[in-house]
Coordinates of C-alpha atoms and ligand atoms in Angstrom, one line a residue:
M1 CA -14.7 11.3 6.5
S2 CA -10.7 11.4 7.2
K3 CA -7.4 10.2 6.5
I4 CA -6.6 6.7 8.1
S5 CA -3.1 6.0 9.4
L6 CA -1.7 3.0 11.0
K7 CA 1.5 3.7 13.0
A8 CA 4.0 1.5 14.2
M9 CA 1.6 -1.5 14.1
K10 CA 2.3 -5.1 15.0
H11 CA -0.3 -7.6 15.8
S12 CA -0.1 -11.2 17.4
Y13 CA -2.9 -13.6 18.2
L14 CA -0.3 -15.2 20.7
A15 CA -0.1 -14.1 24.5
E16 CA 3.7 -13.7 24.5
P17 CA 4.8 -13.3 21.1
G18 CA 8.6 -13.6 20.5
E19 CA 10.0 -14.2 16.9
D20 CA 8.8 -12.7 13.6
A21 CA 6.8 -15.8 12.9
D22 CA 4.7 -15.2 16.2
W23 CA 3.2 -12.0 14.5
A24 CA 0.4 -11.8 12.2
L25 CA 1.1 -8.3 11.4
R26 CA 4.7 -6.5 11.7
D27 CA 6.0 -3.0 10.8
I28 CA 2.9 -1.7 9.5
D29 CA 3.0 1.9 8.8
I30 CA 0.4 3.0 6.0
E31 CA -1.4 6.1 5.4
W32 CA -4.7 6.2 3.5
S33 CA -6.0 9.6 2.1
D34 CA -9.6 10.6 2.2
G35 CA -11.6 9.4 -0.8
G36 CA -8.9 7.1 -2.2
A37 CA -9.4 3.7 -3.9
Y38 CA -7.0 1.2 -2.2
A39 CA -6.3 -2.5 -2.5
L40 CA -4.7 -4.5 -0.1
L41 CA -3.2 -7.4 -2.1
G42 CA -1.3 -10.6 -0.9
P43 CA -1.8 -14.4 -0.5
S44 CA -3.9 -16.2 1.9
G45 CA -2.5 -16.1 5.5
C46 CA -0.4 -12.8 5.0
G47 CA -2.5 -10.9 7.4
K48 CA -5.1 -8.8 5.3
T49 CA -8.4 -9.6 7.3
T50 CA -6.2 -9.0 10.5
L51 CA -5.4 -5.6 9.2
L52 CA -8.8 -4.9 8.1
N53 CA -10.4 -5.8 11.6
I54 CA -7.8 -3.4 13.3
I55 CA -9.2 -0.5 11.0
S56 CA -12.6 -1.4 11.9
G57 CA -12.0 -1.9 15.5
L58 CA -13.0 -5.5 15.6
L59 CA -9.5 -6.2 16.8
R60 CA -7.2 -4.1 19.1
P61 CA -3.6 -4.2 17.8
T62 CA -1.0 -5.7 20.1
R63 CA 1.2 -2.7 19.4
G64 CA 0.8 0.5 17.5
K65 CA -1.8 3.0 16.9
V66 CA -4.8 3.9 14.6
L67 CA -5.6 7.3 13.7
F68 CA -8.6 8.8 12.0
G69 CA -7.4 12.3 10.9
D70 CA -5.4 13.4 13.9
E71 CA -7.7 11.4 16.5
D72 CA -6.1 8.3 18.1
V73 CA -9.0 5.5 17.8
T74 CA -6.9 2.8 18.8
E75 CA -9.1 2.3 21.9
V76 CA -12.4 3.1 20.5
G77 CA -15.1 0.5 19.5
P78 CA -16.3 -0.5 16.2
E79 CA -19.7 1.0 16.3
R80 CA -18.2 4.4 17.2
R81 CA -15.5 4.3 14.2
N82 CA -18.2 4.7 11.5
I83 CA -16.6 2.2 9.0
A84 CA -18.7 -0.2 6.8
Q85 CA -17.2 -3.4 6.3
V86 CA -18.2 -6.0 3.7
F87 CA -17.2 -9.6 4.5
Q88 CA -16.0 -12.6 2.2
F89 CA -19.2 -14.4 2.9
P90 CA -22.8 -13.0 2.8
V91 CA -24.2 -11.1 6.1
V92 CA -27.9 -11.0 5.6
Y93 CA -31.0 -11.3 7.6
D94 CA -33.0 -14.3 5.9
T95 CA -36.3 -13.5 7.2
M96 CA -36.1 -9.9 5.9
T97 CA -36.8 -8.7 2.5
V98 CA -34.1 -7.3 0.4
Y99 CA -35.5 -3.7 1.1
D100 CA -35.4 -4.2 4.9
N101 CA -31.7 -5.6 4.8
L102 CA -30.6 -2.7 2.9
A103 CA -32.7 -0.3 5.3
F104 CA -31.2 -1.9 8.4
P105 CA -27.9 0.1 8.7
L106 CA -29.8 3.2 8.1
R107 CA -32.7 2.3 10.6
N108 CA -30.0 1.7 13.2
R109 CA -28.6 4.9 13.0
G110 CA -32.0 6.8 13.1
F111 CA -32.3 7.9 9.6
A112 CA -35.8 9.0 8.5
E113 CA -38.0 6.7 6.7
P114 CA -38.2 8.9 3.5
D115 CA -34.5 9.4 3.3
I116 CA -34.1 5.7 3.8
E117 CA -36.5 4.7 1.0
I118 CA -34.4 7.1 -1.2
R119 CA -31.2 5.5 -0.5
V120 CA -32.4 1.9 -0.5
R121 CA -33.7 2.4 -3.9
Q122 CA -30.6 4.3 -5.3
T123 CA -28.4 1.3 -3.7
A124 CA -30.7 -1.5 -5.2
Q125 CA -30.4 0.2 -8.6
M126 CA -26.8 0.3 -8.5
L127 CA -26.5 -3.4 -7.6
D128 CA -29.4 -4.6 -9.8
L129 CA -31.6 -5.5 -7.1
E130 CA -34.6 -3.4 -7.8
E131 CA -36.8 -6.0 -8.9
R132 CA -36.3 -8.3 -5.7
L133 CA -36.7 -5.7 -3.3
F134 CA -39.7 -7.0 -1.6
T135 CA -38.5 -10.7 -1.9
K136 CA -37.1 -12.5 1.4
A137 CA -33.4 -13.0 1.4
A138 CA -33.8 -16.4 2.3
G139 CA -34.8 -17.7 -1.4
L140 CA -31.9 -15.7 -3.1
T141 CA -28.7 -17.1 -4.4
A142 CA -25.3 -16.7 -2.9
D143 CA -24.6 -14.2 -5.5
A144 CA -27.7 -11.9 -4.8
K145 CA -27.3 -12.3 -1.1
Q146 CA -23.4 -11.1 -1.7
K147 CA -24.9 -8.1 -3.6
I148 CA -27.2 -7.3 -0.5
S149 CA -24.1 -7.5 1.6
L150 CA -22.3 -5.1 -0.6
G151 CA -25.3 -2.7 -0.6
R152 CA -25.3 -2.8 3.2
G153 CA -21.9 -1.8 2.9
L154 CA -22.3 1.1 0.4
I155 CA -25.5 2.5 1.7
R156 CA -24.5 4.7 4.5
P157 CA -23.7 8.2 3.5
D158 CA -21.6 9.0 6.7
V159 CA -19.0 6.5 6.8
N160 CA -15.3 7.2 7.2
A161 CA -14.4 4.2 4.9
I162 CA -15.7 1.1 3.4
L163 CA -13.7 -2.0 3.8
F164 CA -14.1 -5.0 1.3
D165 CA -12.6 -8.4 2.5
E166 CA -12.5 -10.5 -0.6
P167 CA -16.2 -9.7 -1.4
L168 CA -16.2 -11.4 -4.8
T169 CA -15.1 -14.8 -3.3
V170 CA -18.6 -16.5 -3.7
I171 CA -19.7 -14.7 -6.9
D172 CA -19.7 -16.6 -10.0
P173 CA -17.1 -15.7 -12.6
H174 CA -19.0 -13.7 -15.0
L175 CA -20.8 -11.7 -12.4
K176 CA -17.3 -11.2 -10.8
W177 CA -16.1 -9.4 -13.6
V178 CA -19.2 -7.2 -13.9
L179 CA -19.2 -6.4 -10.3
R180 CA -15.3 -5.6 -10.2
S181 CA -15.9 -2.9 -12.9
K182 CA -19.2 -1.6 -10.9
L183 CA -17.2 -1.1 -7.7
K184 CA -14.7 1.1 -9.5
E185 CA -17.6 3.2 -10.8
L186 CA -19.3 3.3 -7.3
H187 CA -16.1 4.6 -5.9
R188 CA -16.0 7.5 -8.4
Q189 CA -19.7 8.2 -7.8
I190 CA -19.9 7.8 -4.0
G191 CA -16.1 9.1 -3.4
S192 CA -15.9 7.3 0.1
T193 CA -12.4 5.9 0.9
M194 CA -12.5 2.3 0.0
I195 CA -10.1 -0.2 0.9
Y196 CA -10.4 -3.5 -1.0
V197 CA -8.5 -6.5 0.2
T198 CA -7.9 -9.6 -2.3
H199 CA -5.4 -12.1 -3.1
D200 CA -6.3 -11.8 -6.9
Q201 CA -3.7 -9.3 -8.7
T202 CA -6.4 -8.5 -11.6
E203 CA -9.1 -7.4 -9.0
A204 CA -6.5 -5.2 -7.1
L205 CA -5.0 -3.6 -10.2
T206 CA -8.4 -2.8 -11.8
F207 CA -9.9 -1.3 -8.6
A208 CA -7.3 0.5 -6.8
D209 CA -5.3 3.8 -7.6
Q210 CA -2.8 2.7 -4.9
V211 CA -2.1 -0.9 -4.0
V212 CA -0.5 -2.2 -0.9
V213 CA 1.3 -5.6 -1.4
M214 CA 1.6 -7.8 1.7
H215 CA 3.6 -10.7 2.4
D216 CA 4.0 -12.7 5.5
G217 CA 2.6 -10.1 7.9
T218 CA 4.3 -6.9 6.3
V219 CA 3.9 -4.5 3.5
V220 CA 6.6 -5.2 0.7
Q221 CA 5.6 -2.3 -1.4
S222 CA 2.8 0.2 -1.7
G223 CA 2.3 2.1 -5.2
T224 CA 0.3 2.4 -8.1
P225 CA -0.2 -0.6 -10.4
I226 CA 2.2 0.8 -12.8
E227 CA 5.0 1.2 -10.0
L228 CA 4.3 -2.3 -9.0
F229 CA 4.8 -3.5 -12.5
E230 CA 7.9 -1.4 -13.4
A231 CA 10.0 -1.1 -10.4
P232 CA 9.2 -3.9 -7.9
R233 CA 10.7 -3.4 -4.5
H234 CA 10.7 -6.7 -3.5
T235 CA 11.1 -10.1 -5.5
F236 CA 7.7 -11.0 -4.2
V237 CA 6.1 -8.2 -5.8
G238 CA 8.0 -9.1 -8.9
H239 CA 6.5 -12.6 -9.2
F240 CA 3.3 -12.3 -7.5
I241 CA 2.0 -9.6 -9.9
G242 CA 2.4 -10.0 -13.6
S243 CA 1.8 -12.9 -15.8
P244 CA 4.0 -14.6 -16.1
G245 CA 6.0 -12.9 -13.2
M246 CA 9.4 -11.5 -13.2
N247 CA 12.5 -13.5 -14.0
L248 CA 14.9 -14.0 -11.0
L249 CA 18.4 -14.9 -12.2
P250 CA 21.3 -15.7 -10.3
C251 CA 23.8 -12.9 -9.9
Q252 CA 27.5 -12.4 -9.3
V253 CA 29.3 -9.1 -8.6
K254 CA 32.9 -8.6 -9.6
N255 CA 34.5 -5.2 -9.4
G256 CA 31.2 -3.6 -8.6
V257 CA 29.7 -5.0 -11.9
P258 CA 27.0 -7.3 -11.9
Y259 CA 27.2 -10.7 -14.0
F260 CA 24.7 -13.3 -15.0
F261 CA 27.0 -16.0 -15.4
K262 CA 29.6 -14.6 -17.9
N263 CA 27.2 -11.7 -19.1
K264 CA 27.7 -8.2 -17.9
I265 CA 24.3 -6.9 -17.0
K266 CA 23.1 -3.5 -17.0
T267 CA 20.8 -2.3 -14.4
V268 CA 19.2 0.7 -12.7
S269 CA 20.5 -0.6 -9.2
K270 CA 23.3 1.6 -8.0
S271 CA 25.6 1.1 -4.9
L272 CA 25.9 -2.7 -5.1
A273 CA 28.7 -2.3 -2.4
S274 CA 25.9 -2.2 0.3
A275 CA 24.5 -5.4 -0.6
K276 CA 27.7 -7.3 0.3
G277 CA 27.2 -10.6 1.8
A278 CA 23.6 -10.8 0.8
S279 CA 22.0 -13.4 -1.5
L280 CA 21.8 -11.5 -4.9
Q281 CA 19.2 -11.8 -7.8
I282 CA 19.0 -10.1 -11.0
G283 CA 15.0 -9.4 -11.7
V284 CA 13.7 -8.6 -15.1
R285 CA 10.0 -8.9 -16.2
P286 CA 9.6 -11.0 -19.5
E287 CA 8.2 -7.8 -21.1
F288 CA 11.6 -6.1 -20.8
I289 CA 13.5 -8.8 -22.5
A290 CA 13.9 -8.7 -26.3
F291 CA 15.7 -10.8 -29.0
S292 CA 18.8 -9.0 -30.2
E293 CA 21.8 -9.3 -32.7
K294 CA 24.1 -9.7 -29.7
G295 CA 23.7 -10.3 -26.1
I296 CA 23.0 -13.3 -23.9
P297 CA 23.0 -16.7 -25.9
V298 CA 20.1 -18.8 -25.4
Q299 CA 18.4 -22.0 -26.5
I300 CA 14.4 -21.5 -27.2
V301 CA 13.0 -24.2 -25.1
K302 CA 9.3 -23.7 -25.5
V303 CA 6.7 -21.2 -26.9
S304 CA 3.1 -20.8 -25.7
D305 CA 0.4 -18.8 -27.1
T306 CA -1.9 -16.9 -24.7
G307 CA -3.8 -15.1 -27.5
R308 CA -2.5 -11.5 -27.0
Y309 CA 1.3 -12.5 -26.9
R310 CA 3.5 -15.7 -26.7
I311 CA 5.5 -16.5 -23.7
V312 CA 9.0 -17.6 -25.0
E313 CA 10.9 -20.0 -22.5
T314 CA 14.7 -19.9 -22.9
R315 CA 17.7 -21.5 -21.5
H316 CA 21.1 -19.9 -20.6
E317 CA 23.4 -22.5 -18.8
D318 CA 21.1 -24.2 -16.3
T319 CA 18.7 -20.9 -15.9
M320 CA 15.4 -20.5 -17.6
I321 CA 14.6 -16.9 -18.8
K322 CA 10.8 -16.1 -20.0
L323 CA 10.2 -13.4 -22.5
L324 CA 7.1 -12.1 -24.3
A325 CA 6.8 -12.0 -28.0
M326 CA 4.1 -9.6 -29.2
E327 CA 1.6 -10.7 -32.1
G328 CA 3.4 -10.9 -35.6
Q329 CA 6.9 -10.6 -33.9
E330 CA 9.1 -13.2 -35.4
I331 CA 10.6 -15.8 -33.0
P332 CA 14.0 -17.4 -33.6
Q333 CA 14.4 -21.0 -33.9
G334 CA 17.0 -22.9 -31.8
G335 CA 19.6 -20.6 -30.9
A336 CA 19.3 -16.7 -30.3
H337 CA 20.5 -13.9 -28.2
I338 CA 18.4 -11.8 -25.8
Q339 CA 19.0 -8.4 -24.1
F340 CA 17.4 -7.0 -20.9
D341 CA 16.1 -3.4 -20.9
P342 CA 18.5 -1.6 -18.3
A343 CA 15.9 0.6 -17.2
F344 CA 13.8 -2.2 -15.9
T345 CA 16.5 -4.7 -14.8
R346 CA 17.3 -4.5 -11.0
I347 CA 19.6 -6.3 -8.5
Y348 CA 17.7 -7.8 -5.5
A349 CA 19.8 -8.5 -2.2
D350 CA 17.8 -10.9 0.0
G351 CA 14.6 -10.0 -1.5
W352 CA 14.9 -6.2 -1.5
A353 CA 15.9 -3.9 -4.5
V354 CA 19.4 -2.7 -4.0
G355 CA 19.9 0.9 -3.2
E356 CA 16.0 1.6 -3.1
E357 CA 14.0 2.8 -0.3
R358 CA 12.0 -0.1 1.3
A359 CA 8.3 0.0 1.8
Ligands
ADP401 P1 -5.5 -13.3 5.4 O1 -6.8 -12.5 5.5 O2 -4.4 -12.5 4.4 O3 -5.7 -14.6 4.6 P2 -5.5 -13.3 8.1 O4 -5.4 -12.1 8.6 O5 -6.4 -14.0 8.0 O6 -4.8 -13.4 6.7 O7 -4.3 -14.3 9.0 C1 -3.3 -13.9 9.2 C2 -2.2 -14.8 10.3 O8 -2.8 -14.9 11.2 C3 -2.5 -16.1 9.7 O9 -1.2 -17.1 10.2 C4 -3.7 -16.7 10.4 O10 -3.5 -18.2 10.6 C5 -3.5 -16.1 11.9 N1 -4.8 -16.0 12.2 C6 -5.9 -15.3 11.9 N2 -7.0 -15.1 12.7 C7 -6.5 -15.7 13.9 C8 -7.0 -16.1 15.1 N3 -8.5 -15.5 15.3 N4 -6.5 -16.7 15.9 C9 -5.2 -17.1 15.7 N5 -4.7 -17.0 14.6 C10 -5.2 -16.4 13.8
MG402 MG1 -8.7 -13.1 5.0

């Protein structure tokens, strides 16, 4: 096993790419340490599968390098990279039994039958497939087939990494929840580097220690779930992660001080001068706004109950601001005042947090 690095990577499916939109991936520099649990999170079409296929060697990047440890493997074919990949839809041999499907990757690499049997049984046990070991895959449900695919990805002891490409897509919602926690547990047991691709923030945040958020072919932030929540580097991270997402409010700077309409706003963002000419927004999550004696005057427009907390929609001038009220907390009627927690309030210039390093 080894560290995986992508350096100055770009990829286009076009023969002669020019402008940004021609690139499926741009400016990708990522390092994944050995044994980590990573997620790659972003909406459909942002380049996640392209990135995985570049790591496994199914695709050769237009520019840049792939390194395993210090070895440049950019030109090395998939079979020599020693990567296990689980795809969105089951890849199983219908005419084979569950046992033979699981054994296949090991037989392929010349493992001895007694060793194969041990690993097949262990893997089947981890995925609750033991009772079906000698059933032909053809008769199984989509769920069970995808479990076999997961098993085939997890069974080899000698891989550099296991890549999962939205592996729970075909799984029914209840089992999804079970498998999601199971994969996390399997990562602890197996200890291989795992890269888990998904468009679902809950899947990403429960599985991974480190989440890479992608948008339009590029990485907007890489961080722990807490970092992504507390300090979004980009407005995309703010609204894609969180439920509801971060408030993005109009901002004006006078004499170096940020204002939301006529209200001075205290933030962690420094050196606003550097943002001159850019389109500015104030970003603050609903979790970091509270009712207060003084502050920004608002009208309460709507309260919705989600069970654990209530989402309060308020309005100042023509702008809606959402905040959360915990259970038991009193919500004023009609007019009220709110305050933003300065430690979690940022200024964004053209989408990027002012004065903070980019991804
Ligand atoms: P994701 O997995 O995040 O949904 P993809 O990596 O599949 O994203 O796709 C990224 C971009 O590349 C999309 O615009 C998609 O249309 C394009 N793309 C993906 N595969 C191909 C292909 N084989 N040929 C041409 N364009 C492709
Ligand atoms: Mg995909």
